[in-house]
Amino acid sequence: MNNEFEEKGYISVDLNLGFENLMIKSFEECIRRNNIQPKPVGIVSRDSINVYMEWITTIIHREYLTSIIEKETDLKLIPTYSFVRKYFKGSTLMSHTDRDACEISLTYCISGQEWGIDMGDNTVITKIGNGVIYKGCEIPHGRSKPSSGEVIQVFSHWVISGGAKSKNEYDDGKNKEFY
């Protein structure tokens, strides 16, 4: 396993996949077609827009991100799920750990101003094109400093192949058709 990732439980990653604008347009089209409105999410201070398994994001998760994250962590991973969240100005994210389907996670900024994410006792700045890979079930993470504007983040999650949480692969089988 990557020594820095193993020691800290997280690492920053520059992705700049080149698909960020396509991801934003697909997310916005999904919102428009489905008339999705901001809703409360218990760990987010302001209502946000969340789209679980948005098509383009899921394809990028499957076809691009899995191999990149495997290389960065030196782990063999099985995808579980992805989602896109739009935060609004002044949003914060309560510190938390994730459920078992999020053994290895990526938060990846595709739109908005840079914004710090607290990883345990440290803060990592994310901006368009980069993110943080982290042990979602182990490392408390959140965003204590309010966002300065709208921010769109992609969240992608995996379990370690053959690991203790691998029964959660494809989000307990719900997403097998996507992967």
PDB file of C-alpha atoms in Angstrom:
ATOM      1  CA  MET A   1       0.000   0.000   0.000  1.00  0.00           C
ATOM      2  CA  ASN A   2       1.162   3.561  -0.627  1.00  0.00           C
ATOM      3  CA  ASN A   3       3.111   4.505   2.531  1.00  0.00           C
ATOM      4  CA  GLU A   4       1.714   8.044   2.819  1.00  0.00           C
ATOM      5  CA  PHE A   5      -1.850   6.764   2.304  1.00  0.00           C
ATOM      6  CA  GLU A   6      -1.325   3.965   4.831  1.00  0.00           C
ATOM      7  CA  GLU A   7       0.180   6.275   7.456  1.00  0.00           C
ATOM      8  CA  LYS A   8      -2.216   9.232   7.189  1.00  0.00           C
ATOM      9  CA  GLY A   9      -5.320   7.471   5.850  1.00  0.00           C
ATOM     10  CA  TYR A  10      -5.630   9.974   3.004  1.00  0.00           C
ATOM     11  CA  ILE A  11      -3.680  11.528   0.131  1.00  0.00           C
ATOM     12  CA  SER A  12      -4.293  14.455  -2.195  1.00  0.00           C
ATOM     13  CA  VAL A  13      -4.578  13.677  -5.873  1.00  0.00           C
ATOM     14  CA  ASP A  14      -4.497  15.880  -8.972  1.00  0.00           C
ATOM     15  CA  LEU A  15      -6.838  14.366 -11.536  1.00  0.00           C
ATOM     16  CA  ASN A  16      -7.807  17.001 -14.115  1.00  0.00           C
ATOM     17  CA  LEU A  17      -9.447  14.278 -16.178  1.00  0.00           C
ATOM     18  CA  GLY A  18     -10.714  16.697 -18.800  1.00  0.00           C
ATOM     19  CA  PHE A  19     -14.296  15.531 -18.248  1.00  0.00           C
ATOM     20  CA  GLU A  20     -15.195  18.089 -15.600  1.00  0.00           C
ATOM     21  CA  ASN A  21     -17.382  20.246 -17.881  1.00  0.00           C
ATOM     22  CA  LEU A  22     -19.146  17.175 -19.257  1.00  0.00           C
ATOM     23  CA  MET A  23     -19.791  15.962 -15.709  1.00  0.00           C
ATOM     24  CA  ILE A  24     -21.243  19.356 -14.742  1.00  0.00           C
ATOM     25  CA  LYS A  25     -23.493  19.473 -17.828  1.00  0.00           C
ATOM     26  CA  SER A  26     -24.732  15.923 -17.262  1.00  0.00           C
ATOM     27  CA  PHE A  27     -25.419  16.652 -13.576  1.00  0.00           C
ATOM     28  CA  GLU A  28     -27.284  19.869 -14.438  1.00  0.00           C
ATOM     29  CA  GLU A  29     -29.306  18.084 -17.144  1.00  0.00           C
ATOM     30  CA  CYS A  30     -30.259  15.379 -14.641  1.00  0.00           C
ATOM     31  CA  ILE A  31     -31.407  18.089 -12.211  1.00  0.00           C
ATOM     32  CA  ARG A  32     -33.393  19.847 -14.940  1.00  0.00           C
ATOM     33  CA  ARG A  33     -35.054  16.726 -16.376  1.00  0.00           C
ATOM     34  CA  ASN A  34     -35.974  15.356 -12.969  1.00  0.00           C
ATOM     35  CA  ASN A  35     -36.806  18.719 -11.391  1.00  0.00           C
ATOM     36  CA  ILE A  36     -34.503  17.975  -8.475  1.00  0.00           C
ATOM     37  CA  GLN A  37     -34.621  20.616  -5.760  1.00  0.00           C
ATOM     38  CA  PRO A  38     -32.210  21.208  -2.898  1.00  0.00           C
ATOM     39  CA  LYS A  39     -33.056  19.041   0.115  1.00  0.00           C
ATOM     40  CA  PRO A  40     -31.739  18.680   3.623  1.00  0.00           C
ATOM     41  CA  VAL A  41     -29.000  16.128   4.217  1.00  0.00           C
ATOM     42  CA  GLY A  42     -28.357  15.594   7.914  1.00  0.00           C
ATOM     43  CA  ILE A  43     -24.605  16.238   7.745  1.00  0.00           C
ATOM     44  CA  VAL A  44     -24.752  19.313   5.451  1.00  0.00           C
ATOM     45  CA  SER A  45     -25.589  22.671   7.066  1.00  0.00           C
ATOM     46  CA  ARG A  46     -27.651  23.956   4.113  1.00  0.00           C
ATOM     47  CA  ASP A  47     -29.916  22.121   1.700  1.00  0.00           C
ATOM     48  CA  SER A  48     -27.930  20.588  -1.149  1.00  0.00           C
ATOM     49  CA  ILE A  49     -28.621  18.841  -4.443  1.00  0.00           C
ATOM     50  CA  ASN A  50     -27.540  15.200  -4.519  1.00  0.00           C
ATOM     51  CA  VAL A  51     -27.678  12.785  -7.447  1.00  0.00           C
ATOM     52  CA  TYR A  52     -26.858   9.147  -6.725  1.00  0.00           C
ATOM     53  CA  MET A  53     -25.307   7.148  -9.607  1.00  0.00           C
ATOM     54  CA  GLU A  54     -25.496   9.954 -12.180  1.00  0.00           C
ATOM     55  CA  TRP A  55     -24.677   8.263 -15.518  1.00  0.00           C
ATOM     56  CA  ILE A  56     -21.589  10.140 -16.696  1.00  0.00           C
ATOM     57  CA  THR A  57     -20.082  10.155 -13.221  1.00  0.00           C
ATOM     58  CA  THR A  58     -20.677   6.419 -12.898  1.00  0.00           C
ATOM     59  CA  ILE A  59     -19.021   5.707 -16.252  1.00  0.00           C
ATOM     60  CA  ILE A  60     -16.005   7.809 -15.242  1.00  0.00           C
ATOM     61  CA  HIS A  61     -15.917   6.003 -11.882  1.00  0.00           C
ATOM     62  CA  ARG A  62     -15.878   2.634 -13.642  1.00  0.00           C
ATOM     63  CA  GLU A  63     -13.745   3.377 -16.707  1.00  0.00           C
ATOM     64  CA  TYR A  64     -11.191   5.881 -15.386  1.00  0.00           C
ATOM     65  CA  LEU A  65     -11.132   6.467 -11.660  1.00  0.00           C
ATOM     66  CA  THR A  66     -10.943   2.885 -10.392  1.00  0.00           C
ATOM     67  CA  SER A  67      -7.592   2.187 -12.070  1.00  0.00           C
ATOM     68  CA  ILE A  68      -6.204   5.598 -11.033  1.00  0.00           C
ATOM     69  CA  ILE A  69      -7.204   5.131  -7.389  1.00  0.00           C
ATOM     70  CA  GLU A  70      -5.854   1.557  -7.392  1.00  0.00           C
ATOM     71  CA  LYS A  71      -2.496   2.879  -8.607  1.00  0.00           C
ATOM     72  CA  GLU A  72      -2.453   5.715  -6.049  1.00  0.00           C
ATOM     73  CA  THR A  73      -3.276   3.404  -3.121  1.00  0.00           C
ATOM     74  CA  ASP A  74      -1.635   0.155  -4.300  1.00  0.00           C
ATOM     75  CA  LEU A  75      -4.931  -1.626  -3.583  1.00  0.00           C
ATOM     76  CA  LYS A  76      -7.182  -3.828  -5.724  1.00  0.00           C
ATOM     77  CA  LEU A  77     -10.609  -2.159  -5.514  1.00  0.00           C
ATOM     78  CA  ILE A  78     -14.217  -2.987  -6.342  1.00  0.00           C
ATOM     79  CA  PRO A  79     -16.549  -0.043  -7.065  1.00  0.00           C
ATOM     80  CA  THR A  80     -19.569   0.478  -4.845  1.00  0.00           C
ATOM     81  CA  TYR A  81     -21.238   3.731  -5.905  1.00  0.00           C
ATOM     82  CA  SER A  82     -20.794   7.358  -6.828  1.00  0.00           C
ATOM     83  CA  PHE A  83     -22.815  10.518  -6.420  1.00  0.00           C
ATOM     84  CA  VAL A  84     -22.595  14.205  -7.155  1.00  0.00           C
ATOM     85  CA  ARG A  85     -23.433  16.928  -4.635  1.00  0.00           C
ATOM     86  CA  LYS A  86     -23.923  20.630  -5.199  1.00  0.00           C
ATOM     87  CA  TYR A  87     -23.208  22.691  -2.118  1.00  0.00           C
ATOM     88  CA  PHE A  88     -24.434  26.270  -1.842  1.00  0.00           C
ATOM     89  CA  LYS A  89     -22.674  29.331  -0.423  1.00  0.00           C
ATOM     90  CA  GLY A  90     -22.171  29.063   3.311  1.00  0.00           C
ATOM     91  CA  SER A  91     -22.446  25.267   3.409  1.00  0.00           C
ATOM     92  CA  THR A  92     -20.471  23.208   5.871  1.00  0.00           C
ATOM     93  CA  LEU A  93     -20.193  19.447   6.178  1.00  0.00           C
ATOM     94  CA  MET A  94     -20.301  17.894   9.649  1.00  0.00           C
ATOM     95  CA  SER A  95     -17.318  15.702  10.494  1.00  0.00           C
ATOM     96  CA  HIS A  96     -18.270  12.055  10.045  1.00  0.00           C
ATOM     97  CA  THR A  97     -17.118   8.636   8.909  1.00  0.00           C
ATOM     98  CA  ASP A  98     -18.840   6.730   6.131  1.00  0.00           C
ATOM     99  CA  ARG A  99     -20.712   3.450   5.872  1.00  0.00           C
ATOM    100  CA  ASP A 100     -19.001   0.173   4.916  1.00  0.00           C
ATOM    101  CA  ALA A 101     -19.512   0.690   1.156  1.00  0.00           C
ATOM    102  CA  CYS A 102     -17.079   3.630   1.415  1.00  0.00           C
ATOM    103  CA  GLU A 103     -13.962   1.798   2.573  1.00  0.00           C
ATOM    104  CA  ILE A 104     -11.874   3.796   0.077  1.00  0.00           C
ATOM    105  CA  SER A 105     -13.355   7.105  -1.055  1.00  0.00           C
ATOM    106  CA  LEU A 106     -12.577  10.018  -3.341  1.00  0.00           C
ATOM    107  CA  THR A 107     -13.981  13.521  -3.114  1.00  0.00           C
ATOM    108  CA  TYR A 108     -13.237  15.327  -6.373  1.00  0.00           C
ATOM    109  CA  CYS A 109     -14.033  18.989  -7.129  1.00  0.00           C
ATOM    110  CA  ILE A 110     -15.502  19.682 -10.576  1.00  0.00           C
ATOM    111  CA  SER A 111     -16.860  23.218 -10.051  1.00  0.00           C
ATOM    112  CA  GLY A 112     -16.498  26.132  -7.661  1.00  0.00           C
ATOM    113  CA  GLN A 113     -13.956  27.813  -5.458  1.00  0.00           C
ATOM    114  CA  GLU A 114     -11.271  25.987  -3.539  1.00  0.00           C
ATOM    115  CA  TRP A 115     -12.527  24.653  -0.240  1.00  0.00           C
ATOM    116  CA  GLY A 116     -10.850  22.929   2.689  1.00  0.00           C
ATOM    117  CA  ILE A 117     -11.802  19.441   3.775  1.00  0.00           C
ATOM    118  CA  ASP A 118     -10.822  18.395   7.273  1.00  0.00           C
ATOM    119  CA  MET A 119      -9.159  14.982   7.386  1.00  0.00           C
ATOM    120  CA  GLY A 120      -8.877  14.178  11.054  1.00  0.00           C
ATOM    121  CA  ASP A 121      -6.742  16.993  12.489  1.00  0.00           C
ATOM    122  CA  ASN A 122      -5.501  18.291   9.115  1.00  0.00           C
ATOM    123  CA  THR A 123      -7.175  20.375   6.411  1.00  0.00           C
ATOM    124  CA  VAL A 124      -6.613  19.685   2.706  1.00  0.00           C
ATOM    125  CA  ILE A 125      -7.628  22.276   0.102  1.00  0.00           C
ATOM    126  CA  THR A 126      -9.566  20.979  -2.886  1.00  0.00           C
ATOM    127  CA  LYS A 127     -10.070  22.926  -6.085  1.00  0.00           C
ATOM    128  CA  ILE A 128     -11.293  22.104  -9.580  1.00  0.00           C
ATOM    129  CA  GLY A 129      -9.461  19.069 -10.915  1.00  0.00           C
ATOM    130  CA  ASN A 130      -8.152  17.690  -7.667  1.00  0.00           C
ATOM    131  CA  GLY A 131      -9.390  15.845  -4.649  1.00  0.00           C
ATOM    132  CA  VAL A 132      -8.620  13.591  -1.741  1.00  0.00           C
ATOM    133  CA  ILE A 133      -8.511   9.800  -1.578  1.00  0.00           C
ATOM    134  CA  TYR A 134      -9.272   8.649   1.954  1.00  0.00           C
ATOM    135  CA  LYS A 135     -10.281   5.726   4.137  1.00  0.00           C
ATOM    136  CA  GLY A 136     -13.928   6.741   4.392  1.00  0.00           C
ATOM    137  CA  CYS A 137     -14.872   4.375   7.214  1.00  0.00           C
ATOM    138  CA  GLU A 138     -11.842   5.259   9.343  1.00  0.00           C
ATOM    139  CA  ILE A 139     -10.871   8.902   8.845  1.00  0.00           C
ATOM    140  CA  PRO A 140     -13.303  11.497  10.243  1.00  0.00           C
ATOM    141  CA  HIS A 141     -13.829  14.054   7.475  1.00  0.00           C
ATOM    142  CA  GLY A 142     -15.898  17.174   7.015  1.00  0.00           C
ATOM    143  CA  ARG A 143     -15.805  20.805   5.922  1.00  0.00           C
ATOM    144  CA  SER A 144     -15.917  23.088   8.954  1.00  0.00           C
ATOM    145  CA  LYS A 145     -15.181  26.324   7.086  1.00  0.00           C
ATOM    146  CA  PRO A 146     -18.233  27.540   5.115  1.00  0.00           C
ATOM    147  CA  SER A 147     -17.983  27.448   1.321  1.00  0.00           C
ATOM    148  CA  SER A 148     -17.476  30.830  -0.307  1.00  0.00           C
ATOM    149  CA  GLY A 149     -19.860  29.959  -3.141  1.00  0.00           C
ATOM    150  CA  GLU A 150     -21.438  27.050  -4.979  1.00  0.00           C
ATOM    151  CA  VAL A 151     -19.241  23.937  -5.160  1.00  0.00           C
ATOM    152  CA  ILE A 152     -19.898  20.686  -7.025  1.00  0.00           C
ATOM    153  CA  GLN A 153     -18.112  17.621  -5.702  1.00  0.00           C
ATOM    154  CA  VAL A 154     -18.095  14.087  -7.090  1.00  0.00           C
ATOM    155  CA  PHE A 155     -17.875  11.281  -4.537  1.00  0.00           C
ATOM    156  CA  SER A 156     -16.674   7.866  -5.659  1.00  0.00           C
ATOM    157  CA  HIS A 157     -16.445   4.868  -3.374  1.00  0.00           C
ATOM    158  CA  TRP A 158     -14.842   1.424  -3.376  1.00  0.00           C
ATOM    159  CA  VAL A 159     -14.188  -1.569  -1.156  1.00  0.00           C
ATOM    160  CA  ILE A 160     -10.941  -3.536  -1.070  1.00  0.00           C
ATOM    161  CA  SER A 161     -11.211  -6.717  -3.129  1.00  0.00           C
ATOM    162  CA  GLY A 162     -11.219  -9.709  -0.782  1.00  0.00           C
ATOM    163  CA  GLY A 163     -11.268  -7.406   2.245  1.00  0.00           C
ATOM    164  CA  ALA A 164     -13.533  -7.379   5.296  1.00  0.00           C
ATOM    165  CA  LYS A 165     -15.976  -4.955   3.631  1.00  0.00           C
ATOM    166  CA  SER A 166     -16.003  -6.581   0.166  1.00  0.00           C
ATOM    167  CA  LYS A 167     -19.550  -7.882   0.756  1.00  0.00           C
ATOM    168  CA  ASN A 168     -20.553  -4.264   0.052  1.00  0.00           C
ATOM    169  CA  GLU A 169     -19.247  -4.425  -3.532  1.00  0.00           C
ATOM    170  CA  TYR A 170     -21.468  -2.596  -6.014  1.00  0.00           C
ATOM    171  CA  ASP A 171     -23.272  -1.078  -2.983  1.00  0.00           C
ATOM    172  CA  ASP A 172     -24.618  -4.415  -1.763  1.00  0.00           C
ATOM    173  CA  GLY A 173     -25.304  -5.509  -5.353  1.00  0.00           C
ATOM    174  CA  LYS A 174     -27.679  -2.623  -6.164  1.00  0.00           C
ATOM    175  CA  ASN A 175     -25.300  -1.230  -8.791  1.00  0.00           C
ATOM    176  CA  LYS A 176     -23.985  -4.385 -10.431  1.00  0.00           C
ATOM    177  CA  GLU A 177     -25.622  -3.429 -13.748  1.00  0.00           C
ATOM    178  CA  PHE A 178     -23.589  -0.190 -13.814  1.00  0.00           C
ATOM    179  CA  TYR A 179     -20.282  -1.954 -13.253  1.00  0.00           C
TER     180      TYR A 179
END
